[in-house]
Amino acid sequence: SSHDWGDIIVVVCEVGESSIQAGRLLEAYEGTGDAEIYSLKEGINGWSYQLVTEE
């Protein structure tokens, strides 16, 4: 099946270590095409901005 991944994928975990591994797995998945894949440095614990969630 085809999935539109968009141009940029940001992978996030608690401290930024597991997301690196997840990003590598995504890079190996041919369905991601030419998307740029990033891991959020220091994870969600290092995020200094307010989180916005859907209710």
Short mmCIF file of C-alpha atoms in Angstrom, two decimals:
data_model
loop_
_atom_site.label_atom_id
_atom_site.label_comp_id
_atom_site.label_asym_id
_atom_site.label_seq_id
_atom_site.Cartn_x
_atom_site.Cartn_y
_atom_site.Cartn_z
CA SER A 1 0.00 0.00 0.00
CA SER A 2 1.12 3.53 -0.70
CA HIS A 3 1.37 6.09 2.09
CA ASP A 4 2.09 9.81 1.71
CA TRP A 5 4.82 10.38 4.30
CA GLY A 6 5.36 14.02 3.39
CA ASP A 7 8.72 15.70 3.09
CA ILE A 8 9.92 15.60 6.71
CA ILE A 9 9.50 12.97 9.43
CA VAL A 10 10.51 13.77 13.03
CA VAL A 11 10.79 10.79 15.35
CA VAL A 12 10.44 11.48 19.09
CA CYS A 13 11.02 9.43 22.22
CA GLU A 14 11.56 10.34 25.85
CA VAL A 15 15.32 11.03 25.78
CA GLY A 16 16.27 10.93 22.09
CA GLU A 17 17.96 7.52 21.95
CA SER A 18 15.21 5.12 20.84
CA SER A 19 14.08 7.63 18.24
CA ILE A 20 17.50 7.41 16.55
CA GLN A 21 16.99 3.67 16.08
CA ALA A 22 13.42 4.21 14.90
CA GLY A 23 14.63 6.81 12.40
CA ARG A 24 17.16 4.35 11.00
CA LEU A 25 14.42 1.76 10.57
CA LEU A 26 12.26 4.31 8.75
CA GLU A 27 15.17 5.21 6.45
CA ALA A 28 15.44 1.53 5.51
CA TYR A 29 11.71 1.35 4.71
CA GLU A 30 11.29 1.98 0.99
CA GLY A 31 7.84 3.52 1.52
CA THR A 32 9.35 6.67 3.02
CA GLY A 33 10.74 7.66 -0.36
CA ASP A 34 12.85 10.82 -0.27
CA ALA A 35 11.51 12.06 3.07
CA GLU A 36 14.04 13.66 5.41
CA ILE A 37 14.03 11.79 8.73
CA TYR A 38 15.13 13.42 11.98
CA SER A 39 15.34 12.41 15.64
CA LEU A 40 14.47 15.12 18.17
CA LYS A 41 17.72 15.73 20.09
CA GLU A 42 17.29 14.99 23.82
CA GLY A 43 13.77 13.73 23.10
CA ILE A 44 10.60 15.08 24.63
CA ASN A 45 12.48 15.71 27.91
CA GLY A 46 14.69 18.24 26.11
CA TRP A 47 11.78 20.03 24.39
CA SER A 48 11.57 23.53 25.87
CA TYR A 49 8.33 24.62 24.24
CA GLN A 50 4.73 24.09 25.29
CA LEU A 51 3.19 20.87 23.99
CA VAL A 52 0.00 21.22 21.96
CA THR A 53 -2.34 18.24 22.02
CA GLU A 54 -5.70 17.54 20.45
CA GLU A 55 -8.56 17.09 22.85
#
